[in-house]
mmCIF file with all atom_site columns, C-alpha atoms and ligand atoms in Angstrom:
data_model
loop_
_atom_site.group_PDB
_atom_site.id
_atom_site.type_symbol
_atom_site.label_atom_id
_atom_site.label_alt_id
_atom_site.label_comp_id
_atom_site.label_asym_id
_atom_site.label_entity_id
_atom_site.label_seq_id
_atom_site.pdbx_PDB_ins_code
_atom_site.Cartn_x
_atom_site.Cartn_y
_atom_site.Cartn_z
_atom_site.occupancy
_atom_site.B_iso_or_equiv
_atom_site.pdbx_formal_charge
_atom_site.auth_seq_id
_atom_site.auth_comp_id
_atom_site.auth_asym_id
_atom_site.auth_atom_id
_atom_site.pdbx_PDB_model_num
ATOM   1   C CA  . UNK A 1 1   ? -15.268 11.031  27.135 1.00 0.00 ? 11  UNK A CA  1
ATOM   2   C CA  . UNK A 1 2   ? -12.752 8.227   26.534 1.00 0.00 ? 12  UNK A CA  1
ATOM   3   C CA  . UNK A 1 3   ? -9.725  8.338   24.264 1.00 0.00 ? 13  UNK A CA  1
ATOM   4   C CA  . UNK A 1 4   ? -9.824  5.325   21.979 1.00 0.00 ? 14  UNK A CA  1
ATOM   5   C CA  . UNK A 1 5   ? -7.122  4.257   19.556 1.00 0.00 ? 15  UNK A CA  1
ATOM   6   C CA  . UNK A 1 6   ? -7.833  1.727   16.866 1.00 0.00 ? 16  UNK A CA  1
ATOM   7   C CA  . UNK A 1 7   ? -6.528  0.935   13.427 1.00 0.00 ? 17  UNK A CA  1
ATOM   8   C CA  . UNK A 1 8   ? -8.300  0.967   10.092 1.00 0.00 ? 18  UNK A CA  1
ATOM   9   C CA  . UNK A 1 9   ? -7.238  -1.160  7.148  1.00 0.00 ? 19  UNK A CA  1
ATOM   10  C CA  . UNK A 1 10  ? -5.533  1.363   4.863  1.00 0.00 ? 20  UNK A CA  1
ATOM   11  C CA  . UNK A 1 11  ? -2.603  -0.133  2.999  1.00 0.00 ? 21  UNK A CA  1
ATOM   12  C CA  . UNK A 1 12  ? -1.616  2.789   0.766  1.00 0.00 ? 22  UNK A CA  1
ATOM   13  C CA  . UNK A 1 13  ? 2.113   3.527   1.003  1.00 0.00 ? 23  UNK A CA  1
ATOM   14  C CA  . UNK A 1 14  ? 2.752   0.724   3.493  1.00 0.00 ? 24  UNK A CA  1
ATOM   15  C CA  . UNK A 1 15  ? 5.400   -1.970  3.100  1.00 0.00 ? 25  UNK A CA  1
ATOM   16  C CA  . UNK A 1 16  ? 4.908   -5.555  4.199  1.00 0.00 ? 26  UNK A CA  1
ATOM   17  C CA  . UNK A 1 17  ? 7.096   -8.628  4.385  1.00 0.00 ? 27  UNK A CA  1
ATOM   18  C CA  . UNK A 1 18  ? 5.469   -12.034 4.327  1.00 0.00 ? 28  UNK A CA  1
ATOM   19  C CA  . UNK A 1 19  ? 7.568   -14.858 5.751  1.00 0.00 ? 29  UNK A CA  1
ATOM   20  C CA  . UNK A 1 20  ? 6.133   -18.120 4.490  1.00 0.00 ? 30  UNK A CA  1
ATOM   21  C CA  . UNK A 1 21  ? 7.201   -21.612 5.587  1.00 0.00 ? 31  UNK A CA  1
ATOM   22  C CA  . UNK A 1 22  ? 7.494   -24.059 2.715  1.00 0.00 ? 32  UNK A CA  1
ATOM   23  C CA  . UNK A 1 23  ? 6.423   -27.225 4.592  1.00 0.00 ? 33  UNK A CA  1
ATOM   24  C CA  . UNK A 1 24  ? 2.973   -28.403 3.489  1.00 0.00 ? 34  UNK A CA  1
ATOM   25  C CA  . UNK A 1 25  ? 3.283   -25.935 0.617  1.00 0.00 ? 35  UNK A CA  1
ATOM   26  C CA  . UNK A 1 26  ? 0.093   -27.195 -0.992 1.00 0.00 ? 36  UNK A CA  1
ATOM   27  C CA  . UNK A 1 27  ? -1.689  -25.402 1.853  1.00 0.00 ? 37  UNK A CA  1
ATOM   28  C CA  . UNK A 1 28  ? 0.813   -22.691 2.768  1.00 0.00 ? 38  UNK A CA  1
ATOM   29  C CA  . UNK A 1 29  ? 0.780   -21.371 -0.824 1.00 0.00 ? 39  UNK A CA  1
ATOM   30  C CA  . UNK A 1 30  ? -2.964  -20.820 -0.376 1.00 0.00 ? 40  UNK A CA  1
ATOM   31  C CA  . UNK A 1 31  ? -2.297  -18.792 2.764  1.00 0.00 ? 41  UNK A CA  1
ATOM   32  C CA  . UNK A 1 32  ? 0.345   -16.801 0.898  1.00 0.00 ? 42  UNK A CA  1
ATOM   33  C CA  . UNK A 1 33  ? -1.896  -15.935 -2.042 1.00 0.00 ? 43  UNK A CA  1
ATOM   34  C CA  . UNK A 1 34  ? -4.736  -15.050 0.361  1.00 0.00 ? 44  UNK A CA  1
ATOM   35  C CA  . UNK A 1 35  ? -2.439  -12.699 2.266  1.00 0.00 ? 45  UNK A CA  1
ATOM   36  C CA  . UNK A 1 36  ? -1.083  -11.000 -0.880 1.00 0.00 ? 46  UNK A CA  1
ATOM   37  C CA  . UNK A 1 37  ? -4.573  -10.609 -2.332 1.00 0.00 ? 47  UNK A CA  1
ATOM   38  C CA  . UNK A 1 38  ? -5.835  -9.042  0.906  1.00 0.00 ? 48  UNK A CA  1
ATOM   39  C CA  . UNK A 1 39  ? -2.967  -6.533  1.061  1.00 0.00 ? 49  UNK A CA  1
ATOM   40  C CA  . UNK A 1 40  ? -3.429  -5.516  -2.586 1.00 0.00 ? 50  UNK A CA  1
ATOM   41  C CA  . UNK A 1 41  ? -7.207  -5.147  -2.144 1.00 0.00 ? 51  UNK A CA  1
ATOM   42  C CA  . UNK A 1 42  ? -6.505  -2.747  0.712  1.00 0.00 ? 52  UNK A CA  1
ATOM   43  C CA  . UNK A 1 43  ? -4.270  -0.502  -1.354 1.00 0.00 ? 53  UNK A CA  1
ATOM   44  C CA  . UNK A 1 44  ? -0.789  -1.973  -0.859 1.00 0.00 ? 54  UNK A CA  1
ATOM   45  C CA  . UNK A 1 45  ? 1.373   -1.745  -4.002 1.00 0.00 ? 55  UNK A CA  1
ATOM   46  C CA  . UNK A 1 46  ? 2.635   -5.129  -5.215 1.00 0.00 ? 56  UNK A CA  1
ATOM   47  C CA  . UNK A 1 47  ? 6.173   -3.693  -5.241 1.00 0.00 ? 57  UNK A CA  1
ATOM   48  C CA  . UNK A 1 48  ? 5.789   -2.964  -1.525 1.00 0.00 ? 58  UNK A CA  1
ATOM   49  C CA  . UNK A 1 49  ? 5.224   -6.638  -0.675 1.00 0.00 ? 59  UNK A CA  1
ATOM   50  C CA  . UNK A 1 50  ? 8.295   -8.799  -0.117 1.00 0.00 ? 60  UNK A CA  1
ATOM   51  C CA  . UNK A 1 51  ? 7.899   -12.569 0.160  1.00 0.00 ? 61  UNK A CA  1
ATOM   52  C CA  . UNK A 1 52  ? 10.559  -14.471 2.088  1.00 0.00 ? 62  UNK A CA  1
ATOM   53  C CA  . UNK A 1 53  ? 10.394  -18.263 2.094  1.00 0.00 ? 63  UNK A CA  1
ATOM   54  C CA  . UNK A 1 54  ? 11.870  -20.399 4.849  1.00 0.00 ? 64  UNK A CA  1
ATOM   55  C CA  . UNK A 1 55  ? 11.938  -24.207 5.226  1.00 0.00 ? 65  UNK A CA  1
ATOM   56  C CA  . UNK A 1 56  ? 9.372   -24.791 7.992  1.00 0.00 ? 66  UNK A CA  1
ATOM   57  C CA  . UNK A 1 57  ? 7.500   -23.197 10.880 1.00 0.00 ? 67  UNK A CA  1
ATOM   58  C CA  . UNK A 1 58  ? 10.475  -23.745 13.184 1.00 0.00 ? 68  UNK A CA  1
ATOM   59  C CA  . UNK A 1 59  ? 12.413  -21.270 11.039 1.00 0.00 ? 69  UNK A CA  1
ATOM   60  C CA  . UNK A 1 60  ? 9.682   -18.593 11.022 1.00 0.00 ? 70  UNK A CA  1
ATOM   61  C CA  . UNK A 1 61  ? 10.892  -16.640 14.093 1.00 0.00 ? 71  UNK A CA  1
ATOM   62  C CA  . UNK A 1 62  ? 14.564  -16.561 13.104 1.00 0.00 ? 72  UNK A CA  1
ATOM   63  C CA  . UNK A 1 63  ? 13.706  -15.579 9.524  1.00 0.00 ? 73  UNK A CA  1
ATOM   64  C CA  . UNK A 1 64  ? 11.335  -12.873 10.736 1.00 0.00 ? 74  UNK A CA  1
ATOM   65  C CA  . UNK A 1 65  ? 14.047  -11.583 13.078 1.00 0.00 ? 75  UNK A CA  1
ATOM   66  C CA  . UNK A 1 66  ? 16.440  -11.313 10.157 1.00 0.00 ? 76  UNK A CA  1
ATOM   67  C CA  . UNK A 1 67  ? 13.814  -9.649  7.976  1.00 0.00 ? 77  UNK A CA  1
ATOM   68  C CA  . UNK A 1 68  ? 13.107  -7.117  10.717 1.00 0.00 ? 78  UNK A CA  1
ATOM   69  C CA  . UNK A 1 69  ? 16.801  -6.261  10.863 1.00 0.00 ? 79  UNK A CA  1
ATOM   70  C CA  . UNK A 1 70  ? 17.445  -6.215  7.098  1.00 0.00 ? 80  UNK A CA  1
ATOM   71  C CA  . UNK A 1 71  ? 14.317  -4.882  5.408  1.00 0.00 ? 81  UNK A CA  1
ATOM   72  C CA  . UNK A 1 72  ? 12.533  -1.574  5.819  1.00 0.00 ? 82  UNK A CA  1
ATOM   73  C CA  . UNK A 1 73  ? 8.953   -2.787  6.317  1.00 0.00 ? 83  UNK A CA  1
ATOM   74  C CA  . UNK A 1 74  ? 5.964   -1.634  8.369  1.00 0.00 ? 84  UNK A CA  1
ATOM   75  C CA  . UNK A 1 75  ? 4.866   -5.142  9.381  1.00 0.00 ? 85  UNK A CA  1
ATOM   76  C CA  . UNK A 1 76  ? 5.780   -8.795  9.012  1.00 0.00 ? 86  UNK A CA  1
ATOM   77  C CA  . UNK A 1 77  ? 3.189   -11.481 8.349  1.00 0.00 ? 87  UNK A CA  1
ATOM   78  C CA  . UNK A 1 78  ? 4.254   -15.019 9.307  1.00 0.00 ? 88  UNK A CA  1
ATOM   79  C CA  . UNK A 1 79  ? 2.578   -17.941 7.534  1.00 0.00 ? 89  UNK A CA  1
ATOM   80  C CA  . UNK A 1 80  ? 2.902   -21.680 7.943  1.00 0.00 ? 90  UNK A CA  1
ATOM   81  C CA  . UNK A 1 81  ? 1.020   -24.950 8.196  1.00 0.00 ? 91  UNK A CA  1
ATOM   82  C CA  . UNK A 1 82  ? 1.560   -27.507 10.936 1.00 0.00 ? 92  UNK A CA  1
ATOM   83  C CA  . UNK A 1 83  ? -0.169  -30.846 10.551 1.00 0.00 ? 93  UNK A CA  1
ATOM   84  C CA  . UNK A 1 84  ? -0.129  -33.131 13.563 1.00 0.00 ? 94  UNK A CA  1
ATOM   85  C CA  . UNK A 1 85  ? 1.686   -36.326 12.762 1.00 0.00 ? 95  UNK A CA  1
ATOM   86  C CA  . UNK A 1 86  ? 2.608   -39.308 14.836 1.00 0.00 ? 96  UNK A CA  1
ATOM   87  C CA  . UNK A 1 87  ? 5.500   -37.481 16.500 1.00 0.00 ? 97  UNK A CA  1
ATOM   88  C CA  . UNK A 1 88  ? 5.606   -34.862 19.272 1.00 0.00 ? 98  UNK A CA  1
ATOM   89  C CA  . UNK A 1 89  ? 7.367   -32.489 16.862 1.00 0.00 ? 99  UNK A CA  1
ATOM   90  C CA  . UNK A 1 90  ? 4.080   -30.753 16.123 1.00 0.00 ? 100 UNK A CA  1
ATOM   91  C CA  . UNK A 1 91  ? 3.761   -29.383 19.648 1.00 0.00 ? 101 UNK A CA  1
ATOM   92  C CA  . UNK A 1 92  ? 7.425   -28.416 19.922 1.00 0.00 ? 102 UNK A CA  1
ATOM   93  C CA  . UNK A 1 93  ? 7.437   -26.591 16.593 1.00 0.00 ? 103 UNK A CA  1
ATOM   94  C CA  . UNK A 1 94  ? 4.090   -24.887 17.295 1.00 0.00 ? 104 UNK A CA  1
ATOM   95  C CA  . UNK A 1 95  ? 5.406   -23.687 20.662 1.00 0.00 ? 105 UNK A CA  1
ATOM   96  C CA  . UNK A 1 96  ? 8.674   -22.386 19.187 1.00 0.00 ? 106 UNK A CA  1
ATOM   97  C CA  . UNK A 1 97  ? 6.904   -20.542 16.377 1.00 0.00 ? 107 UNK A CA  1
ATOM   98  C CA  . UNK A 1 98  ? 4.346   -18.958 18.692 1.00 0.00 ? 108 UNK A CA  1
ATOM   99  C CA  . UNK A 1 99  ? 6.843   -17.959 21.356 1.00 0.00 ? 109 UNK A CA  1
ATOM   100 C CA  . UNK A 1 100 ? 9.473   -16.724 18.899 1.00 0.00 ? 110 UNK A CA  1
ATOM   101 C CA  . UNK A 1 101 ? 7.144   -14.603 16.805 1.00 0.00 ? 111 UNK A CA  1
ATOM   102 C CA  . UNK A 1 102 ? 5.533   -13.181 19.938 1.00 0.00 ? 112 UNK A CA  1
ATOM   103 C CA  . UNK A 1 103 ? 8.889   -12.276 21.474 1.00 0.00 ? 113 UNK A CA  1
ATOM   104 C CA  . UNK A 1 104 ? 9.975   -10.521 18.317 1.00 0.00 ? 114 UNK A CA  1
ATOM   105 C CA  . UNK A 1 105 ? 6.935   -8.270  18.445 1.00 0.00 ? 115 UNK A CA  1
ATOM   106 C CA  . UNK A 1 106 ? 7.265   -7.336  22.101 1.00 0.00 ? 116 UNK A CA  1
ATOM   107 C CA  . UNK A 1 107 ? 9.392   -4.220  21.574 1.00 0.00 ? 117 UNK A CA  1
ATOM   108 C CA  . UNK A 1 108 ? 6.397   -2.660  19.838 1.00 0.00 ? 118 UNK A CA  1
ATOM   109 C CA  . UNK A 1 109 ? 8.523   -1.372  16.926 1.00 0.00 ? 119 UNK A CA  1
ATOM   110 C CA  . UNK A 1 110 ? 6.636   -3.036  14.100 1.00 0.00 ? 120 UNK A CA  1
ATOM   111 C CA  . UNK A 1 111 ? 3.753   -5.502  14.355 1.00 0.00 ? 121 UNK A CA  1
ATOM   112 C CA  . UNK A 1 112 ? 4.089   -9.159  13.457 1.00 0.00 ? 122 UNK A CA  1
ATOM   113 C CA  . UNK A 1 113 ? 1.033   -11.204 12.676 1.00 0.00 ? 123 UNK A CA  1
ATOM   114 C CA  . UNK A 1 114 ? 0.596   -14.904 13.237 1.00 0.00 ? 124 UNK A CA  1
ATOM   115 C CA  . UNK A 1 115 ? -0.816  -16.882 10.329 1.00 0.00 ? 125 UNK A CA  1
ATOM   116 C CA  . UNK A 1 116 ? 0.246   -20.358 11.359 1.00 0.00 ? 126 UNK A CA  1
ATOM   117 C CA  . UNK A 1 117 ? -2.477  -22.947 11.150 1.00 0.00 ? 127 UNK A CA  1
ATOM   118 C CA  . UNK A 1 118 ? -2.239  -25.946 13.429 1.00 0.00 ? 128 UNK A CA  1
ATOM   119 C CA  . UNK A 1 119 ? -4.263  -28.872 12.179 1.00 0.00 ? 129 UNK A CA  1
ATOM   120 C CA  . UNK A 1 120 ? -5.025  -32.384 13.368 1.00 0.00 ? 130 UNK A CA  1
ATOM   121 C CA  . UNK A 1 121 ? -5.743  -33.617 9.857  1.00 0.00 ? 131 UNK A CA  1
ATOM   122 C CA  . UNK A 1 122 ? -5.469  -32.840 6.166  1.00 0.00 ? 132 UNK A CA  1
ATOM   123 C CA  . UNK A 1 123 ? -9.204  -32.092 6.189  1.00 0.00 ? 133 UNK A CA  1
ATOM   124 C CA  . UNK A 1 124 ? -8.673  -29.339 8.749  1.00 0.00 ? 134 UNK A CA  1
ATOM   125 C CA  . UNK A 1 125 ? -5.794  -27.957 6.680  1.00 0.00 ? 135 UNK A CA  1
ATOM   126 C CA  . UNK A 1 126 ? -8.108  -27.766 3.662  1.00 0.00 ? 136 UNK A CA  1
ATOM   127 C CA  . UNK A 1 127 ? -10.750 -25.980 5.753  1.00 0.00 ? 137 UNK A CA  1
ATOM   128 C CA  . UNK A 1 128 ? -8.342  -23.417 7.215  1.00 0.00 ? 138 UNK A CA  1
ATOM   129 C CA  . UNK A 1 129 ? -6.434  -22.604 4.047  1.00 0.00 ? 139 UNK A CA  1
ATOM   130 C CA  . UNK A 1 130 ? -9.340  -21.464 1.953  1.00 0.00 ? 140 UNK A CA  1
ATOM   131 C CA  . UNK A 1 131 ? -12.471 -23.585 2.135  1.00 0.00 ? 141 UNK A CA  1
ATOM   132 C CA  . UNK A 1 132 ? -14.995 -23.966 5.004  1.00 0.00 ? 142 UNK A CA  1
ATOM   133 C CA  . UNK A 1 133 ? -13.566 -21.732 7.694  1.00 0.00 ? 143 UNK A CA  1
ATOM   134 C CA  . UNK A 1 134 ? -11.880 -19.195 5.464  1.00 0.00 ? 144 UNK A CA  1
ATOM   135 C CA  . UNK A 1 135 ? -8.238  -18.527 4.789  1.00 0.00 ? 145 UNK A CA  1
ATOM   136 C CA  . UNK A 1 136 ? -5.983  -17.803 7.765  1.00 0.00 ? 146 UNK A CA  1
ATOM   137 C CA  . UNK A 1 137 ? -3.553  -15.962 5.455  1.00 0.00 ? 147 UNK A CA  1
ATOM   138 C CA  . UNK A 1 138 ? -6.314  -13.443 4.795  1.00 0.00 ? 148 UNK A CA  1
ATOM   139 C CA  . UNK A 1 139 ? -6.911  -13.041 8.533  1.00 0.00 ? 149 UNK A CA  1
ATOM   140 C CA  . UNK A 1 140 ? -3.199  -12.586 9.236  1.00 0.00 ? 150 UNK A CA  1
ATOM   141 C CA  . UNK A 1 141 ? -2.957  -9.908  6.521  1.00 0.00 ? 151 UNK A CA  1
ATOM   142 C CA  . UNK A 1 142 ? -6.011  -8.105  7.947  1.00 0.00 ? 152 UNK A CA  1
ATOM   143 C CA  . UNK A 1 143 ? -4.482  -8.174  11.424 1.00 0.00 ? 153 UNK A CA  1
ATOM   144 C CA  . UNK A 1 144 ? -1.211  -6.761  10.054 1.00 0.00 ? 154 UNK A CA  1
ATOM   145 C CA  . UNK A 1 145 ? -3.047  -3.953  8.229  1.00 0.00 ? 155 UNK A CA  1
ATOM   146 C CA  . UNK A 1 146 ? -5.011  -3.065  11.342 1.00 0.00 ? 156 UNK A CA  1
ATOM   147 C CA  . UNK A 1 147 ? -1.923  -3.098  13.542 1.00 0.00 ? 157 UNK A CA  1
ATOM   148 C CA  . UNK A 1 148 ? 0.084   -0.896  11.152 1.00 0.00 ? 158 UNK A CA  1
ATOM   149 C CA  . UNK A 1 149 ? -2.758  1.636   11.236 1.00 0.00 ? 159 UNK A CA  1
ATOM   150 C CA  . UNK A 1 150 ? -3.008  1.338   15.022 1.00 0.00 ? 160 UNK A CA  1
ATOM   151 C CA  . UNK A 1 151 ? 0.735   1.966   15.462 1.00 0.00 ? 161 UNK A CA  1
ATOM   152 C CA  . UNK A 1 152 ? 0.389   4.987   13.143 1.00 0.00 ? 162 UNK A CA  1
ATOM   153 C CA  . UNK A 1 153 ? -2.460  6.303   15.276 1.00 0.00 ? 163 UNK A CA  1
ATOM   154 C CA  . UNK A 1 154 ? -0.399  5.845   18.435 1.00 0.00 ? 164 UNK A CA  1
ATOM   155 C CA  . UNK A 1 155 ? 2.595   7.681   16.930 1.00 0.00 ? 165 UNK A CA  1
ATOM   156 C CA  . UNK A 1 156 ? 0.716   10.455  15.217 1.00 0.00 ? 166 UNK A CA  1
HETATM 157 N N1  . LIG B 2 .   ? 7.377   -27.738 9.470  1.00 0.00 ? 210 LIG B N1  1
HETATM 158 C C1  . LIG B 2 .   ? 6.163   -27.178 9.207  1.00 0.00 ? 210 LIG B C1  1
HETATM 159 O O1  . LIG B 2 .   ? 6.087   -26.010 8.823  1.00 0.00 ? 210 LIG B O1  1
HETATM 160 N N2  . LIG B 2 .   ? 5.016   -27.935 9.359  1.00 0.00 ? 210 LIG B N2  1
HETATM 161 C C2  . LIG B 2 .   ? 5.018   -29.219 9.793  1.00 0.00 ? 210 LIG B C2  1
HETATM 162 O O2  . LIG B 2 .   ? 3.941   -29.831 9.898  1.00 0.00 ? 210 LIG B O2  1
HETATM 163 C C3  . LIG B 2 .   ? 6.279   -29.804 10.113 1.00 0.00 ? 210 LIG B C3  1
HETATM 164 N N3  . LIG B 2 .   ? 6.339   -31.071 10.593 1.00 0.00 ? 210 LIG B N3  1
HETATM 165 C C4  . LIG B 2 .   ? 7.551   -31.593 10.909 1.00 0.00 ? 210 LIG B C4  1
HETATM 166 C C5  . LIG B 2 .   ? 7.624   -32.910 11.447 1.00 0.00 ? 210 LIG B C5  1
HETATM 167 C C6  . LIG B 2 .   ? 8.852   -33.433 11.778 1.00 0.00 ? 210 LIG B C6  1
HETATM 168 C C7  . LIG B 2 .   ? 8.886   -34.829 12.347 1.00 0.00 ? 210 LIG B C7  1
HETATM 169 C C8  . LIG B 2 .   ? 10.030  -32.663 11.588 1.00 0.00 ? 210 LIG B C8  1
HETATM 170 C C9  . LIG B 2 .   ? 11.389  -33.226 11.948 1.00 0.00 ? 210 LIG B C9  1
HETATM 171 C C10 . LIG B 2 .   ? 9.976   -31.409 11.071 1.00 0.00 ? 210 LIG B C10 1
HETATM 172 C C11 . LIG B 2 .   ? 8.743   -30.851 10.712 1.00 0.00 ? 210 LIG B C11 1
HETATM 173 N N4  . LIG B 2 .   ? 8.666   -29.543 10.173 1.00 0.00 ? 210 LIG B N4  1
HETATM 174 C C12 . LIG B 2 .   ? 7.454   -29.018 9.913  1.00 0.00 ? 210 LIG B C12 1
HETATM 175 C C13 . LIG B 2 .   ? 9.901   -28.809 9.766  1.00 0.00 ? 210 LIG B C13 1
HETATM 176 C C14 . LIG B 2 .   ? 10.443  -27.868 10.829 1.00 0.00 ? 210 LIG B C14 1
HETATM 177 O O3  . LIG B 2 .   ? 9.625   -26.715 10.942 1.00 0.00 ? 210 LIG B O3  1
HETATM 178 C C15 . LIG B 2 .   ? 11.872  -27.420 10.415 1.00 0.00 ? 210 LIG B C15 1
HETATM 179 O O4  . LIG B 2 .   ? 11.812  -26.811 9.143  1.00 0.00 ? 210 LIG B O4  1
HETATM 180 C C16 . LIG B 2 .   ? 12.859  -28.586 10.352 1.00 0.00 ? 210 LIG B C16 1
HETATM 181 O O5  . LIG B 2 .   ? 12.831  -29.301 11.568 1.00 0.00 ? 210 LIG B O5  1
HETATM 182 C C17 . LIG B 2 .   ? 14.300  -28.081 10.085 1.00 0.00 ? 210 LIG B C17 1
HETATM 183 O O6  . LIG B 2 .   ? 14.743  -27.207 11.113 1.00 0.00 ? 210 LIG B O6  1
#
């Protein structure tokens, strides 16, 4: 007999912060509404969702760090859209966002989910923010719900 821990997707009574980068807001607003809709559909009260906007993906980790310190939430969902341009900034910013958000989660206190889409083109951004391949904001919200329930299971 094995002991298995896994999380469900129950949002009742849980509090979430969503940190959303404003760059490419045409797409990132789609991720944001997908994430909010997913949380509400899983029982999270609208009053228990706090949206925090920051300028771009580079600012996601520092904003999430501040949110973690200042707000009493069960999880933080980070959303942003990076579109590869003609500069190397894309790779630098993607690396900073990934590393920073990951580091912030490593103490295992509250989960952080990663809803940053990295796209080579506007077409890909359209696909990943709500058309062909779904909405990555929805996936990030689902991951946050599951992780909150998993952490509950591990504490309880
Ligand atoms: N922020 C994003 O969230 N997505 C982007 O695609 C993006 N591209 C950028 C490209 C360049 C050349 C620069 C300088 C910044 C870009 N940023 C982008 C903004 C970045 O995350 C940050 O907000 C600013 O650099 C200010 O610190």
